[in-house]
Amino acid sequence: MRNIEIAKEILQTENQSVVMVKNEEVIYKSTDSGIKPLLFAYQNSIEELEGASVADKVIGKAAALLLIDGKIKELYAELISDGAMEVLNKTEIKVTYGKKVEKILNRDQTDLCPMEKLAQDESEGSVVAEKIINFFGGKN
């Protein structure tokens, strides 16, 4: 079974929010919602991310920039935004998804997701990571 298939299967069968697989082994998974699990993996395991296959429930531009910076190989997103696809299409990362939307909204569906607002004018994962950390008051 390919890494991305393993990640996708675990994402769906174990109700995870993100699953990262490399060399047919799970290197990280989380049931936490939002961008925090990706930020944690980015900050604590960036070397391990290189070449990994990632399956995630929701990928917006902020998350995409973190994954690009982490040099992942493949991505499956259940839901992905146009902004995420725009930056991912400039890379060699193979992307598949369940549904594509114009933008990722906040939990109330009343406005743009706060992380998407932070990433709107950015092109570097490290800058977005710093903005996200500051958004959460310096805690991840």
Tab-separated table of C-alpha atoms in Angstrom:
chain	number	residue	atom	x	y	z
A	1	MET	CA	0.000	0.000	0.000
A	2	ARG	CA	1.311	3.461	-0.883
A	3	ASN	CA	2.041	5.982	1.858
A	4	ILE	CA	-0.746	8.351	0.809
A	5	GLU	CA	-3.260	5.500	0.774
A	6	ILE	CA	-2.196	4.484	4.287
A	7	ALA	CA	-2.514	8.084	5.502
A	8	LYS	CA	-5.926	8.521	3.859
A	9	GLU	CA	-7.265	5.237	5.235
A	10	ILE	CA	-6.178	6.078	8.802
A	11	LEU	CA	-7.586	9.614	8.469
A	12	GLN	CA	-10.979	8.197	7.586
A	13	THR	CA	-11.185	4.993	9.641
A	14	GLU	CA	-9.670	6.347	12.870
A	15	ASN	CA	-11.365	9.764	12.659
A	16	GLN	CA	-8.040	11.623	12.701
A	17	SER	CA	-7.699	15.244	11.597
A	18	VAL	CA	-4.202	14.757	10.146
A	19	VAL	CA	-2.038	11.708	9.395
A	20	MET	CA	1.561	11.752	8.154
A	21	VAL	CA	3.148	8.605	6.724
A	22	LYS	CA	6.701	7.974	5.554
A	23	ASN	CA	8.227	4.646	4.496
A	24	GLU	CA	4.855	2.996	5.187
A	25	GLU	CA	4.961	4.040	8.866
A	26	VAL	CA	2.842	6.652	10.610
A	27	ILE	CA	5.184	9.411	11.784
A	28	TYR	CA	2.469	11.678	13.182
A	29	LYS	CA	-1.297	11.734	13.625
A	30	SER	CA	-3.730	13.839	15.596
A	31	THR	CA	-7.432	14.154	16.314
A	32	ASP	CA	-7.076	17.826	17.313
A	33	SER	CA	-8.927	20.240	15.050
A	34	GLY	CA	-7.684	23.360	13.339
A	35	ILE	CA	-4.151	24.140	12.252
A	36	LYS	CA	-2.446	23.402	15.580
A	37	PRO	CA	-1.587	19.744	14.782
A	38	LEU	CA	0.140	20.792	11.545
A	39	LEU	CA	1.946	23.603	13.321
A	40	PHE	CA	3.124	21.163	16.007
A	41	ALA	CA	4.487	18.748	13.381
A	42	TYR	CA	6.077	21.648	11.482
A	43	GLN	CA	7.831	22.961	14.589
A	44	ASN	CA	8.855	19.641	16.123
A	45	SER	CA	9.428	17.266	13.207
A	46	ILE	CA	10.213	19.368	10.142
A	47	GLU	CA	13.096	17.072	9.102
A	48	GLU	CA	10.777	14.059	9.225
A	49	LEU	CA	8.192	15.822	7.058
A	50	GLU	CA	10.483	15.808	4.032
A	51	GLY	CA	9.186	13.200	1.606
A	52	ALA	CA	6.178	12.342	3.783
A	53	SER	CA	2.639	11.738	2.585
A	54	VAL	CA	0.001	13.742	4.445
A	55	ALA	CA	-3.762	13.288	4.701
A	56	ASP	CA	-5.733	16.097	6.335
A	57	LYS	CA	-9.389	17.027	6.770
A	58	VAL	CA	-9.018	20.700	5.771
A	59	ILE	CA	-6.191	22.428	3.890
A	60	GLY	CA	-6.229	26.163	3.341
A	61	LYS	CA	-3.375	28.371	2.203
A	62	ALA	CA	-1.834	28.639	5.691
A	63	ALA	CA	-1.657	24.853	6.082
A	64	ALA	CA	-0.426	24.416	2.502
A	65	LEU	CA	2.469	26.821	3.092
A	66	LEU	CA	3.539	24.900	6.208
A	67	LEU	CA	3.471	21.620	4.265
A	68	ILE	CA	5.362	23.113	1.323
A	69	ASP	CA	8.036	24.393	3.705
A	70	GLY	CA	8.172	20.908	5.236
A	71	LYS	CA	8.894	19.476	1.764
A	72	ILE	CA	6.194	16.817	1.813
A	73	LYS	CA	5.791	14.540	-1.210
A	74	GLU	CA	2.029	13.950	-1.401
A	75	LEU	CA	-1.119	15.459	0.051
A	76	TYR	CA	-4.702	14.292	0.313
A	77	ALA	CA	-7.226	16.789	1.670
A	78	GLU	CA	-10.887	16.065	2.269
A	79	LEU	CA	-11.495	19.801	1.765
A	80	ILE	CA	-9.045	22.180	0.081
A	81	SER	CA	-9.246	25.857	-0.861
A	82	ASP	CA	-8.423	27.561	-4.142
A	83	GLY	CA	-5.709	29.520	-2.296
A	84	ALA	CA	-4.084	26.295	-1.125
A	85	MET	CA	-4.216	24.808	-4.623
A	86	GLU	CA	-2.701	27.969	-6.074
A	87	VAL	CA	0.459	27.666	-3.939
A	88	LEU	CA	0.603	23.852	-4.115
A	89	ASN	CA	0.381	23.885	-7.925
A	90	LYS	CA	3.716	25.746	-7.995
A	91	THR	CA	5.414	22.751	-6.336
A	92	GLU	CA	6.145	19.115	-7.130
A	93	ILE	CA	3.743	17.954	-4.382
A	94	LYS	CA	1.147	15.522	-5.728
A	95	VAL	CA	-2.271	16.694	-4.508
A	96	THR	CA	-5.594	14.865	-4.412
A	97	TYR	CA	-8.725	16.018	-2.642
A	98	GLY	CA	-12.334	15.226	-1.942
A	99	LYS	CA	-13.807	18.696	-2.424
A	100	LYS	CA	-12.386	22.067	-3.484
A	101	VAL	CA	-13.882	25.335	-2.262
A	102	GLU	CA	-13.158	28.968	-3.008
A	103	LYS	CA	-12.114	29.691	0.579
A	104	ILE	CA	-11.988	28.145	4.033
A	105	LEU	CA	-14.470	29.764	6.394
A	106	ASN	CA	-14.404	30.103	10.179
A	107	ARG	CA	-16.254	27.594	12.362
A	108	ASP	CA	-19.438	29.725	12.310
A	109	GLN	CA	-19.295	29.970	8.493
A	110	THR	CA	-19.639	33.767	8.823
A	111	ASP	CA	-16.214	34.952	7.662
A	112	LEU	CA	-12.884	33.816	6.286
A	113	CYS	CA	-10.934	31.449	8.552
A	114	PRO	CA	-8.545	33.471	10.768
A	115	MET	CA	-5.582	31.376	9.571
A	116	GLU	CA	-6.477	32.143	5.969
A	117	LYS	CA	-6.522	35.845	6.822
A	118	LEU	CA	-3.024	35.506	8.303
A	119	ALA	CA	-1.727	33.732	5.192
A	120	GLN	CA	-3.502	35.866	2.585
A	121	ASP	CA	-0.477	37.906	1.508
A	122	GLU	CA	2.245	35.430	2.489
A	123	SER	CA	4.316	32.994	0.467
A	124	GLU	CA	6.657	31.525	3.120
A	125	GLY	CA	5.723	28.788	5.586
A	126	SER	CA	8.092	30.121	8.254
A	127	VAL	CA	6.406	33.547	8.195
A	128	VAL	CA	2.957	31.955	8.428
A	129	ALA	CA	4.126	29.720	11.307
A	130	GLU	CA	5.315	32.786	13.238
A	131	LYS	CA	2.021	34.594	12.586
A	132	ILE	CA	0.030	31.559	13.768
A	133	ILE	CA	2.119	31.272	16.945
A	134	ASN	CA	1.542	34.968	17.655
A	135	PHE	CA	-2.182	34.556	16.943
A	136	PHE	CA	-2.371	31.881	19.649
A	137	GLY	CA	-0.476	34.093	22.095
A	138	GLY	CA	2.893	32.419	21.649
A	139	LYS	CA	1.548	28.932	22.461
A	140	ASN	CA	1.058	26.109	19.990
